[in-house]
N, CA, C and O atoms as a MOPAC input file, in Angstrom:
PM7 MOZYME 1SCF
protein

 N     -5.78700 1   -19.15200 1    -6.59600 1
 C     -6.62200 1   -17.95900 1    -6.50200 1
 C     -6.71300 1   -17.51800 1    -5.04900 1
 O     -6.83400 1   -18.33600 1    -4.13700 1
 N     -6.65400 1   -16.21800 1    -4.85900 1
 C     -6.77300 1   -15.66700 1    -3.51300 1
 C     -8.23600 1   -15.45600 1    -3.18500 1
 O     -9.06700 1   -15.29200 1    -4.07800 1
 N     -8.53900 1   -15.46000 1    -1.92300 1
 C     -9.89900 1   -15.22800 1    -1.46300 1
 C    -10.14700 1   -16.05900 1    -0.22800 1
 O     -9.33700 1   -16.91000 1     0.14100 1
 N    -11.26300 1   -15.80700 1     0.40100 1
 C    -11.60900 1   -16.54000 1     1.60800 1
 C    -12.39700 1   -17.78400 1     1.24500 1
 O    -13.19300 1   -17.78100 1     0.30600 1
 N    -12.16800 1   -18.84000 1     1.99600 1
 C    -12.86200 1   -20.09600 1     1.77000 1
 C    -13.70300 1   -20.37600 1     2.99900 1
 O    -13.23500 1   -20.23500 1     4.12900 1
 N    -14.94100 1   -20.77300 1     2.77400 1
 C    -15.80300 1   -21.11200 1     3.89500 1
 C    -17.00600 1   -21.89100 1     3.42200 1
 O    -17.30600 1   -21.92500 1     2.22900 1
 N    -17.69600 1   -22.51600 1     4.35500 1
 C    -18.90800 1   -23.27500 1     4.03700 1
 C    -20.01900 1   -22.31600 1     3.64500 1
 O    -20.76100 1   -22.57200 1     2.69600 1
 N    -20.13400 1   -21.21000 1     4.37600 1
 C    -21.10500 1   -20.17500 1     4.00600 1
 C    -20.39000 1   -19.21200 1     3.06100 1
 O    -19.53400 1   -19.64100 1     2.28800 1
 N    -20.71700 1   -17.93600 1     3.10600 1
 C    -20.05300 1   -16.97000 1     2.22200 1
 C    -18.71400 1   -16.46800 1     2.76800 1
 O    -18.08500 1   -15.60800 1     2.15000 1
 N    -18.26900 1   -16.99000 1     3.91400 1
 C    -16.95500 1   -16.68300 1     4.50000 1
 C    -16.79200 1   -15.21300 1     4.89000 1
 O    -15.69700 1   -14.66100 1     4.78400 1
 N    -17.87200 1   -14.58200 1     5.34000 1
 C    -17.81900 1   -13.18700 1     5.79900 1
 C    -17.26700 1   -13.18000 1     7.22300 1
 O    -18.00400 1   -13.39700 1     8.18400 1
 N    -15.96700 1   -12.92800 1     7.34600 1
 C    -15.29000 1   -13.02000 1     8.64300 1
 C    -15.85900 1   -12.05200 1     9.66600 1
 O    -15.94900 1   -12.39500 1    10.84500 1
 N    -16.24600 1   -10.85100 1     9.24900 1
 C    -16.76600 1    -9.86200 1    10.19400 1
 C    -18.13200 1   -10.30000 1    10.71600 1
 O    -18.37000 1   -10.25400 1    11.92300 1
 N    -19.02200 1   -10.71800 1     9.84000 1
 C    -20.35000 1   -11.16600 1    10.27300 1
 C    -20.24100 1   -12.39800 1    11.16300 1
 O    -21.01000 1   -12.54400 1    12.11300 1
 N    -19.29000 1   -13.29100 1    10.86700 1
 C    -19.11300 1   -14.48300 1    11.69700 1
 C    -18.58900 1   -14.11100 1    13.08500 1
 O    -19.07100 1   -14.63400 1    14.08900 1
 N    -17.61000 1   -13.21600 1    13.14400 1
 C    -17.08100 1   -12.79100 1    14.44200 1
 C    -18.15800 1   -12.09400 1    15.26100 1
 O    -18.26200 1   -12.31200 1    16.46800 1
 N    -18.95100 1   -11.26800 1    14.61500 1
 C    -20.03100 1   -10.56700 1    15.30500 1
 C    -21.09300 1   -11.55300 1    15.78300 1
 O    -21.62300 1   -11.40800 1    16.88400 1
 N    -21.40500 1   -12.55000 1    14.96600 1
 C    -22.37100 1   -13.58200 1    15.37000 1
 C    -21.87500 1   -14.32600 1    16.60100 1
 O    -22.63600 1   -14.54500 1    17.54400 1
 N    -20.60000 1   -14.71700 1    16.59700 1
 C    -20.03800 1   -15.40900 1    17.76000 1
 C    -20.03200 1   -14.51400 1    18.99000 1
 O    -20.25700 1   -14.99600 1    20.10100 1
 N    -19.77800 1   -13.21800 1    18.81400 1
 C    -19.79700 1   -12.28600 1    19.94500 1
 C    -21.19800 1   -12.19400 1    20.55000 1
 O    -21.34600 1   -12.17700 1    21.77200 1
 N    -22.21800 1   -12.13700 1    19.70600 1
 C    -23.60400 1   -12.08900 1    20.20100 1
 C    -23.93300 1   -13.37300 1    20.95000 1
 O    -24.47200 1   -13.33300 1    22.05600 1
 N    -23.61000 1   -14.50300 1    20.35000 1
 C    -23.89800 1   -15.78800 1    20.99600 1
 C    -23.17800 1   -15.90300 1    22.33600 1
 O    -23.76900 1   -16.34200 1    23.32300 1
 N    -21.91100 1   -15.51300 1    22.37400 1
 C    -21.14900 1   -15.59100 1    23.61900 1
 C    -21.69200 1   -14.67600 1    24.69200 1
 O    -21.82500 1   -15.08200 1    25.84600 1
 N    -22.01100 1   -13.43800 1    24.32600 1
 C    -22.52800 1   -12.48500 1    25.31100 1
 C    -23.88200 1   -12.91900 1    25.85400 1
 O    -24.22500 1   -12.60500 1    26.99400 1
 N    -24.65300 1   -13.64100 1    25.04100 1
 C    -25.96700 1   -14.12100 1    25.47800 1
 C    -25.87300 1   -15.46100 1    26.20600 1
 O    -26.88400 1   -15.98100 1    26.67800 1
 N    -24.66300 1   -16.02500 1    26.29900 1
 C    -24.48500 1   -17.30300 1    26.97600 1
 C    -25.02300 1   -18.47600 1    26.17400 1
 O    -25.43600 1   -19.48500 1    26.74600 1
 N    -25.02100 1   -18.35000 1    24.85800 1
 C    -25.53400 1   -19.40200 1    23.98700 1
 C    -24.38100 1   -20.18300 1    23.36300 1
 O    -23.21400 1   -19.86700 1    23.59300 1
 N    -24.71300 1   -21.19900 1    22.57700 1
 C    -23.70000 1   -22.00000 1    21.89600 1
 C    -22.90200 1   -21.13600 1    20.91900 1
 O    -23.31300 1   -20.02700 1    20.57600 1
 N    -21.76000 1   -21.65700 1    20.47900 1
 C    -20.97900 1   -20.89200 1    19.50700 1
 C    -21.51600 1   -21.10600 1    18.09400 1
 O    -22.37600 1   -21.95600 1    17.86400 1
 N    -21.00200 1   -20.33000 1    17.16700 1
 C    -21.50500 1   -20.33800 1    15.80100 1
 C    -21.35100 1   -21.70300 1    15.14000 1
 O    -22.19800 1   -22.10500 1    14.34200 1
 N    -20.28200 1   -22.41400 1    15.46400 1
 C    -20.07200 1   -23.74900 1    14.90500 1
 C    -21.14600 1   -24.74000 1    15.31200 1
 O    -21.39100 1   -25.71000 1    14.59500 1
 N    -21.79000 1   -24.51500 1    16.44600 1
 C    -22.88000 1   -25.38300 1    16.88300 1
 C    -24.21800 1   -24.90800 1    16.33600 1
 O    -25.08700 1   -25.72200 1    16.02500 1
 N    -24.38900 1   -23.59900 1    16.21500 1
 C    -25.63600 1   -23.04300 1    15.68700 1
 C    -25.74200 1   -23.28700 1    14.18400 1
 O    -26.81500 1   -23.61600 1    13.67800 1
 N    -24.63500 1   -23.12600 1    13.47800 1
 C    -24.61200 1   -23.28500 1    12.01900 1
 C    -23.40300 1   -24.13500 1    11.62000 1
 O    -22.44100 1   -23.61100 1    11.05800 1
 N    -23.44200 1   -25.44200 1    11.90500 1
 C    -22.28300 1   -26.29400 1    11.63400 1
 C    -21.94600 1   -26.36700 1    10.14200 1
 O    -22.82500 1   -26.31700 1     9.28200 1
 N    -20.64400 1   -26.48900 1     9.86500 1
 C    -20.22100 1   -26.49200 1     8.46300 1
 C    -20.51200 1   -27.79900 1     7.73800 1
 O    -20.24800 1   -27.90900 1     6.54100 1
 N    -21.05300 1   -28.79300 1     8.44300 1
 C    -21.46100 1   -30.02300 1     7.76300 1
 C    -22.97600 1   -30.06800 1     7.53400 1
 O    -23.50700 1   -31.08500 1     7.08900 1
 N    -23.66800 1   -28.96800 1     7.83600 1
 C    -25.11600 1   -28.87000 1     7.62800 1
 C    -25.36500 1   -28.19800 1     6.27700 1
 O    -24.98600 1   -27.04100 1     6.09000 1
 N    -25.99500 1   -28.90200 1     5.33400 1
 C    -26.21300 1   -28.32700 1     4.00300 1
 C    -27.04800 1   -27.04600 1     4.01400 1
 O    -26.99300 1   -26.26500 1     3.06500 1
 N    -27.81500 1   -26.82700 1     5.07600 1
 C    -28.62200 1   -25.60600 1     5.17800 1
 C    -27.74600 1   -24.35200 1     5.09600 1
 O    -28.18600 1   -23.31300 1     4.60400 1
 N    -26.52200 1   -24.45300 1     5.57400 1
 C    -25.64800 1   -23.28700 1     5.65000 1
 C    -24.67100 1   -23.19500 1     4.48600 1
 O    -23.86000 1   -22.26900 1     4.44800 1
 N    -24.72200 1   -24.13100 1     3.52900 1
 C    -23.82900 1   -24.08900 1     2.36700 1
 C    -24.09500 1   -22.81400 1     1.57300 1
 O    -25.21900 1   -22.56900 1     1.13400 1
 N    -23.05800 1   -22.01000 1     1.39500 1
 C    -23.13100 1   -20.74000 1     0.65700 1
 C    -24.14200 1   -19.75200 1     1.25400 1
 O    -24.65100 1   -18.88100 1     0.54900 1
 N    -24.42600 1   -19.89100 1     2.54100 1
 C    -25.40600 1   -19.01800 1     3.20900 1
 C    -24.89900 1   -17.58200 1     3.30000 1
 O    -23.69500 1   -17.33800 1     3.38300 1
 N    -25.82400 1   -16.65100 1     3.28300 1
 C    -25.52100 1   -15.23200 1     3.47500 1
 C    -25.25700 1   -15.00500 1     4.96100 1
 O    -26.14800 1   -15.20200 1     5.78800 1
 N    -24.04600 1   -14.59400 1     5.30200 1
 C    -23.66900 1   -14.42600 1     6.70600 1
 C    -24.45200 1   -13.32400 1     7.40300 1
 O    -24.61000 1   -13.37200 1     8.62300 1
 N    -24.94600 1   -12.33500 1     6.67200 1
 C    -25.78100 1   -11.30300 1     7.29700 1
 C    -27.13300 1   -11.88600 1     7.71100 1
 O    -27.68600 1   -11.50000 1     8.74000 1
 N    -27.66200 1   -12.80800 1     6.91700 1
 C    -28.89800 1   -13.50300 1     7.30500 1
 C    -28.64700 1   -14.37800 1     8.52600 1
 O    -29.49000 1   -14.47100 1     9.41800 1
 N    -27.48900 1   -15.01400 1     8.55700 1
 C    -27.11400 1   -15.82300 1     9.71800 1
 C    -26.99900 1   -14.94300 1    10.95900 1
 O    -27.45100 1   -15.33200 1    12.03600 1
 N    -26.39800 1   -13.76000 1    10.82000 1
 C    -26.30200 1   -12.82400 1    11.94200 1
 C    -27.69400 1   -12.44000 1    12.43400 1
 O    -27.92300 1   -12.37900 1    13.64200 1
 N    -28.61600 1   -12.18300 1    11.52900 1
 C    -29.98900 1   -11.84600 1    11.92100 1
 C    -30.63500 1   -13.00700 1    12.67600 1
 O    -31.37200 1   -12.78400 1    13.63700 1
 N    -30.36600 1   -14.24200 1    12.25300 1
 C    -30.90000 1   -15.41000 1    12.96900 1
 C    -30.28800 1   -15.52800 1    14.36300 1
 O    -30.97500 1   -15.88700 1    15.32000 1
 N    -29.00300 1   -15.22800 1    14.47200 1
 C    -28.33000 1   -15.25500 1    15.77500 1
 C    -28.94800 1   -14.20800 1    16.70100 1
 O    -29.15800 1   -14.47400 1    17.88500 1
 N    -29.23800 1   -13.02200 1    16.17200 1
 C    -29.88700 1   -11.97700 1    16.96900 1
 C    -31.25400 1   -12.46600 1    17.44700 1
 O    -31.63600 1   -12.20700 1    18.58800 1
 N    -31.99100 1   -13.16600 1    16.59000 1
 C    -33.29300 1   -13.71500 1    16.98900 1
 C    -33.13100 1   -14.71400 1    18.13400 1
 O    -33.95300 1   -14.74200 1    19.05000 1
 N    -32.08000 1   -15.53300 1    18.09000 1
 C    -31.81400 1   -16.47000 1    19.18800 1
 C    -31.52400 1   -15.71700 1    20.48300 1
 O    -32.00900 1   -16.09500 1    21.54900 1
 N    -30.73300 1   -14.65500 1    20.38600 1
 C    -30.41400 1   -13.85100 1    21.57200 1
 C    -31.67400 1   -13.20800 1    22.13300 1
 O    -31.87500 1   -13.19200 1    23.34800 1
 N    -32.52300 1   -12.67900 1    21.26100 1
 C    -33.78300 1   -12.07000 1    21.71900 1
 C    -34.65200 1   -13.09800 1    22.42800 1
 O    -35.24900 1   -12.80100 1    23.46300 1
 N    -34.72700 1   -14.30200 1    21.87800 1
 C    -35.49600 1   -15.38000 1    22.50800 1
 C    -34.92600 1   -15.71600 1    23.88400 1
 O    -35.67000 1   -16.07900 1    24.79500 1
 N    -33.61600 1   -15.59600 1    24.03300 1
 C    -32.95200 1   -15.86900 1    25.31300 1
 C    -33.02400 1   -14.67900 1    26.26900 1
 O    -32.54200 1   -14.76500 1    27.39900 1
 N    -33.62600 1   -13.56400 1    25.82400 1
 C    -33.80800 1   -12.41800 1    26.71300 1
 C    -32.77600 1   -11.31800 1    26.57900 1
 O    -32.60300 1   -10.52200 1    27.50200 1
 N    -32.07900 1   -11.25400 1    25.43800 1
 C    -31.02800 1   -10.25700 1    25.24000 1
 C    -31.20500 1    -9.54100 1    23.91000 1
 O    -31.50600 1   -10.16300 1    22.89200 1
 N    -31.01000 1    -8.20300 1    23.93200 1
 C    -31.06700 1    -7.43400 1    22.68300 1
 C    -29.76000 1    -6.67500 1    22.51000 1
 O    -29.19900 1    -6.17400 1    23.48400 1
 N    -29.27300 1    -6.58800 1    21.28000 1
 C    -28.03500 1    -5.85000 1    21.01600 1
 C    -28.20800 1    -4.34700 1    21.24700 1
 O    -29.23500 1    -3.76600 1    20.89600 1
 N    -27.19200 1    -3.73600 1    21.84000 1
 C    -27.16000 1    -2.28700 1    22.04800 1
 C    -26.18700 1    -1.65000 1    21.04700 1
 O    -26.52000 1    -0.65600 1    20.40100 1
 N    -24.99800 1    -2.22000 1    20.92500 1
 C    -24.01200 1    -1.76900 1    19.94000 1
 C    -22.91000 1    -2.81100 1    19.83300 1
 O    -22.83900 1    -3.74300 1    20.63400 1
 N    -22.05700 1    -2.64100 1    18.83900 1
 C    -20.95400 1    -3.58200 1    18.64200 1
 C    -19.76500 1    -2.85300 1    18.03300 1
 O    -19.90600 1    -1.78500 1    17.43700 1
 N    -18.59000 1    -3.45700 1    18.19700 1
 C    -17.35700 1    -2.92000 1    17.63500 1
 C    -16.57500 1    -4.07500 1    17.02200 1
 O    -16.38600 1    -5.11000 1    17.66000 1
 N    -16.12500 1    -3.89800 1    15.79000 1
 C    -15.37500 1    -4.93500 1    15.08200 1
 C    -14.07100 1    -4.36000 1    14.54600 1
 O    -14.04600 1    -3.25700 1    14.00000 1
 N    -12.99000 1    -5.11400 1    14.70700 1
 C    -11.70300 1    -4.74200 1    14.13100 1
 C    -11.26800 1    -5.86100 1    13.20200 1
 O    -11.08300 1    -7.00100 1    13.63100 1
 N    -11.10700 1    -5.53200 1    11.93700 1
 C    -10.68200 1    -6.49000 1    10.92700 1
 C     -9.18800 1    -6.31100 1    10.69200 1
 O     -8.72100 1    -5.19800 1    10.45100 1
 N     -8.43800 1    -7.41400 1    10.76300 1
 C     -6.99100 1    -7.38300 1    10.56300 1
 C     -6.68700 1    -8.06900 1     9.23400 1
 O     -6.88300 1    -9.27600 1     9.08900 1
 N     -6.20600 1    -7.28500 1     8.26500 1
 C     -5.89600 1    -7.83500 1     6.94200 1
 C     -4.87500 1    -6.94700 1     6.24500 1
 O     -4.94000 1    -5.72100 1     6.34100 1
 N     -3.94300 1    -7.56100 1     5.55200 1
 C     -2.96900 1    -6.79900 1     4.76700 1
 C     -3.61900 1    -6.23600 1     3.51200 1
 O     -3.35700 1    -5.09900 1     3.11900 1
 N     -4.45700 1    -7.03300 1     2.89900 1
 C     -5.16900 1    -6.61000 1     1.70700 1
 C     -6.44200 1    -7.41000 1     1.59500 1
 O     -6.48700 1    -8.52700 1     2.11200 1
 N     -7.45800 1    -6.92000 1     0.96500 1
 C     -7.50700 1    -5.62800 1     0.29400 1
 C     -7.57400 1    -4.48700 1     1.31000 1
 O     -7.83300 1    -4.71100 1     2.49200 1
 N     -7.34100 1    -3.28200 1     0.84200 1
 C     -7.50800 1    -2.10400 1     1.68900 1
 C     -9.00500 1    -1.95100 1     1.93800 1
 O     -9.78800 1    -1.82100 1     0.99700 1
 N     -9.39000 1    -1.96800 1     3.19100 1
 C    -10.80900 1    -2.01300 1     3.53100 1
 C    -11.42800 1    -0.66100 1     3.82600 1
 O    -12.65300 1    -0.53500 1     3.82900 1
 N    -10.61900 1     0.34600 1     4.07100 1
 C    -11.15500 1     1.65300 1     4.47000 1
 C    -12.27000 1     2.16000 1     3.55200 1
 O    -13.25800 1     2.69200 1     4.05900 1
 N    -12.16200 1     2.02200 1     2.23400 1
 C    -13.24100 1     2.52700 1     1.38200 1
 C    -14.56500 1     1.77700 1     1.56700 1
 O    -15.62800 1     2.29400 1     1.22500 1
 N    -14.49400 1     0.56100 1     2.10500 1
 C    -15.68700 1    -0.27500 1     2.25800 1
 C    -16.32400 1    -0.17400 1     3.64200 1
 O    -17.43400 1    -0.66300 1     3.85300 1
 N    -15.63300 1     0.45200 1     4.57500 1
 C    -16.10000 1     0.48700 1     5.96800 1
 C    -17.48800 1     1.10900 1     6.12300 1
 O    -18.30500 1     0.53300 1     6.84200 1
 N    -17.80800 1     2.23500 1     5.50500 1
 C    -19.16100 1     2.79000 1     5.69000 1
 C    -20.27000 1     1.82100 1     5.27000 1
 O    -21.27700 1     1.69100 1     5.96500 1
 N    -20.08600 1     1.15000 1     4.15000 1
 C    -21.07600 1     0.17300 1     3.69200 1
 C    -21.14900 1    -1.01800 1     4.64600 1
 O    -22.23400 1    -1.51900 1     4.93800 1
 N    -19.99200 1    -1.46700 1     5.12700 1
 C    -19.96100 1    -2.58800 1     6.06600 1
 C    -20.71000 1    -2.22700 1     7.34500 1
 O    -21.49600 1    -3.02600 1     7.85500 1
 N    -20.46900 1    -1.03300 1     7.85900 1
 C    -21.16300 1    -0.58700 1     9.07400 1
 C    -22.67200 1    -0.61500 1     8.87000 1
 O    -23.41800 1    -1.11100 1     9.71400 1
 N    -23.10800 1    -0.07400 1     7.73200 1
 C    -24.54100 1     0.00900 1     7.45300 1
 C    -25.17200 1    -1.38200 1     7.36000 1
 O    -26.21700 1    -1.62800 1     7.96100 1
 N    -24.55200 1    -2.27900 1     6.62000 1
 C    -25.12300 1    -3.61700 1     6.43100 1
 C    -25.10400 1    -4.43000 1     7.72800 1
 O    -26.07800 1    -5.11400 1     8.04300 1
 N    -24.01100 1    -4.36000 1     8.47400 1
 C    -23.93100 1    -5.08800 1     9.73900 1
 C    -24.91100 1    -4.52200 1    10.75600 1
 O    -25.54800 1    -5.28200 1    11.48500 1
 N    -25.04200 1    -3.19900 1    10.81700 1
 C    -25.99900 1    -2.57100 1    11.73600 1
 C    -27.41900 1    -3.01000 1    11.41300 1
 O    -28.21800 1    -3.24800 1    12.31800 1
 N    -27.73500 1    -3.11700 1    10.12800 1
 C    -29.05800 1    -3.57400 1     9.72800 1
 C    -29.34200 1    -4.98500 1    10.19900 1
 O    -30.43700 1    -5.26900 1    10.68300 1
 N    -28.37300 1    -5.87000 1    10.06400 1
 C    -28.55700 1    -7.26000 1    10.49000 1
 C    -28.58200 1    -7.38800 1    12.00700 1
 O    -29.32400 1    -8.20600 1    12.54900 1
 N    -27.77100 1    -6.57900 1    12.69900 1
 C    -27.70900 1    -6.64700 1    14.16400 1
 C    -28.88500 1    -5.93600 1    14.81000 1
 O    -29.30700 1    -6.30000 1    15.90700 1
 N    -29.41500 1    -4.92300 1    14.13500 1
 C    -30.48800 1    -4.12400 1    14.72200 1
 C    -29.96400 1    -3.12300 1    15.73400 1
 O    -30.70300 1    -2.67900 1    16.61400 1
 N    -28.69400 1    -2.76700 1    15.61300 1
 C    -28.04100 1    -1.82500 1    16.53400 1
 C    -26.80100 1    -1.27700 1    15.83000 1
 O    -26.31600 1    -1.87900 1    14.87200 1
 N    -26.28400 1    -0.13300 1    16.29900 1
 C    -25.08400 1     0.42800 1    15.66700 1
 C    -23.87900 1    -0.51400 1    15.75600 1
 O    -23.63400 1    -1.14000 1    16.78700 1
 N    -23.14000 1    -0.59600 1    14.65900 1
 C    -21.91900 1    -1.40400 1    14.60500 1
 C    -20.78200 1    -0.51600 1    14.10100 1
 O    -20.88000 1     0.07500 1    13.02600 1
 N    -19.71100 1    -0.42700 1    14.87700 1
 C    -18.50700 1     0.25900 1    14.43200 1
 C    -17.59200 1    -0.77300 1    13.77800 1
 O    -17.43000 1    -1.87900 1    14.29400 1
 N    -17.00300 1    -0.41800 1    12.66100 1
 C    -16.06700 1    -1.30100 1    11.96100 1
 C    -14.80700 1    -0.50200 1    11.66900 1
 O    -14.86800 1     0.63000 1    11.18900 1
 N    -13.68000 1    -1.10300 1    11.96300 1
 C    -12.40900 1    -0.47900 1    11.61200 1
 C    -11.46800 1    -1.57300 1    11.12700 1
 O    -11.66100 1    -2.75400 1    11.41600 1
 N    -10.45700 1    -1.16200 1    10.39200 1
 C     -9.50400 1    -2.14000 1     9.87700 1
 C     -8.09100 1    -1.71600 1    10.23600 1
 O     -7.79500 1    -0.53500 1    10.42200 1
 N     -7.23500 1    -2.71400 1    10.32500 1
 C     -5.82700 1    -2.47800 1    10.60300 1
 C     -5.02100 1    -3.54200 1     9.87700 1
 O     -5.57900 1    -4.48500 1     9.31500 1
 N     -3.72000 1    -3.38400 1     9.89300 1
 C     -2.83300 1    -4.34600 1     9.25800 1
 C     -1.95200 1    -4.99400 1    10.31100 1
 O     -1.76300 1    -4.46000 1    11.40500 1
 N     -1.41600 1    -6.15300 1     9.95900 1
 C     -0.49100 1    -6.85600 1    10.83400 1
 C      0.95200 1    -6.43200 1    10.57200 1
 O      1.88700 1    -6.95600 1    11.17700 1
 N      1.11600 1    -5.47000 1     9.65600 1
 C      2.42600 1    -4.87300 1     9.35300 1
 C      3.48400 1    -5.92100 1     9.00800 1
 O      4.63800 1    -5.80300 1     9.41900 1
 N      3.08600 1    -6.94300 1     8.25200 1
 C      4.04300 1    -7.93800 1     7.78500 1
 C      4.35900 1    -9.04300 1     8.77000 1
 O      5.17100 1    -9.91600 1     8.46200 1
 N      3.75100 1    -9.03800 1     9.93700 1
 C      4.06600 1   -10.03800 1    10.96000 1
 C      3.18100 1   -11.27600 1    10.82400 1
 O      1.96300 1   -11.16600 1    10.68400 1
 N      3.79700 1   -12.44100 1    10.86700 1
 C      3.07000 1   -13.69800 1    10.90000 1
 C      2.27000 1   -13.99100 1     9.64200 1
 O      2.43000 1   -13.33500 1     8.61300 1
 N      1.40500 1   -14.99400 1     9.74900 1
 C      0.59000 1   -15.42200 1     8.60900 1
 C     -0.31100 1   -14.29700 1     8.11600 1
 O     -0.48300 1   -14.12100 1     6.91000 1
 N     -0.88600 1   -13.53800 1     9.04200 1
 C     -1.73900 1   -12.42500 1     8.62200 1
 C     -0.92300 1   -11.38200 1     7.87600 1
 O     -1.37800 1   -10.83400 1     6.87200 1
 N      0.26400 1   -11.11200 1     8.35800 1
 C      1.13300 1   -10.13200 1     7.72200 1
 C      1.61000 1   -10.55500 1     6.34400 1
 O      1.92600 1    -9.71600 1     5.50000 1
 N      1.66000 1   -11.86400 1     6.12300 1
 C      2.03400 1   -12.38200 1     4.80200 1
 C      0.82700 1   -12.44500 1     3.86400 1
 O      0.95100 1   -12.86100 1     2.71200 1
 N     -0.33300 1   -12.03200 1     4.36200 1
 C     -1.53300 1   -12.05000 1     3.52900 1
 C     -2.14000 1   -13.42300 1     3.37000 1
 O     -2.87700 1   -13.66500 1     2.41400 1
 N     -1.84300 1   -14.33800 1     4.29700 1
 C     -2.33600 1   -15.71100 1     4.20500 1
 C     -3.71000 1   -15.88800 1     4.83000 1
 O     -4.25500 1   -16.99200 1     4.82000 1
 N     -4.26600 1   -14.83800 1     5.36600 1
 C     -5.58800 1   -14.91700 1     5.98000 1
 C     -5.96300 1   -13.57100 1     6.55100 1
 O     -5.23300 1   -12.59000 1     6.41200 1
 N     -7.10800 1   -13.54000 1     7.19300 1
 C     -7.56300 1   -12.34100 1     7.88800 1
 C     -8.09900 1   -12.75700 1     9.24600 1
 O     -8.39100 1   -13.93000 1     9.47800 1
 N     -8.22400 1   -11.79500 1    10.13100 1
 C     -8.80100 1   -12.04200 1    11.45200 1
 C     -9.77200 1   -10.91800 1    11.75400 1
 O     -9.64400 1    -9.81000 1    11.23200 1
 N    -10.73000 1   -11.21000 1    12.58900 1
 C    -11.66800 1   -10.18000 1    13.01700 1
 C    -11.95600 1   -10.36400 1    14.49400 1
 O    -12.25100 1   -11.46900 1    14.95000 1
 N    -11.86900 1    -9.27800 1    15.23200 1
 C    -12.19700 1    -9.26000 1    16.65200 1
 C    -13.48500 1    -8.46500 1    16.80600 1
 O    -13.60700 1    -7.36700 1    16.26400 1
 N    -14.44300 1    -9.01300 1    17.54000 1
 C    -15.73100 1    -8.33200 1    17.70100 1
 C    -16.17600 1    -8.40000 1    19.15200 1
 O    -16.02600 1    -9.42400 1    19.81900 1
 N    -16.72100 1    -7.29900 1    19.62500 1
 C    -17.35400 1    -7.24300 1    20.94000 1
 C    -18.74300 1    -6.64500 1    20.75200 1
 O    -18.97000 1    -5.80900 1    19.87700 1
 N    -19.65600 1    -7.09300 1    21.59300 1
 C    -21.03100 1    -6.60500 1    21.49300 1
 C    -21.56100 1    -6.33700 1    22.89700 1
 O    -21.26100 1    -7.06800 1    23.84100 1
 N    -22.34500 1    -5.29100 1    23.01400 1
 C    -23.03100 1    -4.98800 1    24.26200 1
 C    -24.47900 1    -5.42100 1    24.10100 1
 O    -25.16800 1    -4.99000 1    23.17700 1
 N    -24.93300 1    -6.27700 1    25.01100 1
 C    -26.32400 1    -6.71400 1    25.02000 1
 C    -27.01000 1    -6.15400 1    26.25100 1
 O    -26.37200 1    -5.90200 1    27.27300 1
 N    -28.30700 1    -5.96100 1    26.14400 1
 C    -29.11300 1    -5.49900 1    27.26800 1
 C    -30.21900 1    -6.51600 1    27.50700 1
 O    -30.79400 1    -7.05500 1    26.56200 1
 N    -30.51000 1    -6.77100 1    28.77000 1
 C    -31.57600 1    -7.71400 1    29.10300 1
 C    -32.92500 1    -7.15700 1    28.67100 1
 O    -33.19600 1    -5.96600 1    28.82400 1
 N    -33.75900 1    -8.02600 1    28.13300 1
 C    -35.11400 1    -7.61200 1    27.76800 1
 C    -36.07600 1    -7.82200 1    28.92800 1
 O    -37.25400 1    -7.47900 1    28.82600 1
 N    -35.58800 1    -8.37900 1    30.02700 1
 C    -36.42000 1    -8.57700 1    31.22100 1
 C    -36.53300 1    -7.27500 1    31.99700 1
 O    -35.57700 1    -6.50200 1    32.05700 1
 N    -37.69500 1    -7.02800 1    32.59200 1
 C    -37.85100 1    -5.79300 1    33.39100 1
 C    -37.01100 1    -5.81100 1    34.65300 1
 O    -37.03500 1    -4.85100 1    35.42300 1

């Protein structure tokens, strides 16, 4: 059966965005915040995890301003889902999130449809005066 496998719900975009927030805030990576051997995160909703990551960033003195995500996948075709993805991710991040998709055009494992990748960047602003 095709599909993504993960300890949580395997939402690659939410995970990439979570790691981008953690990295920009100078915090631990997602594997340390939500390790895959911790039963708390088994089948967890990645949007809830993203909201928790944002709370960690806020506690560390950083708030999200905006983010940009590029999802690389041969299939499924994601364009019809992008508006909903933007809305849900923006809600969890508390800031605008741009989402776009592209293909690997048949190159490598991604091009063969053996997986997907997501690149995410986030702009944070200090909450300190």
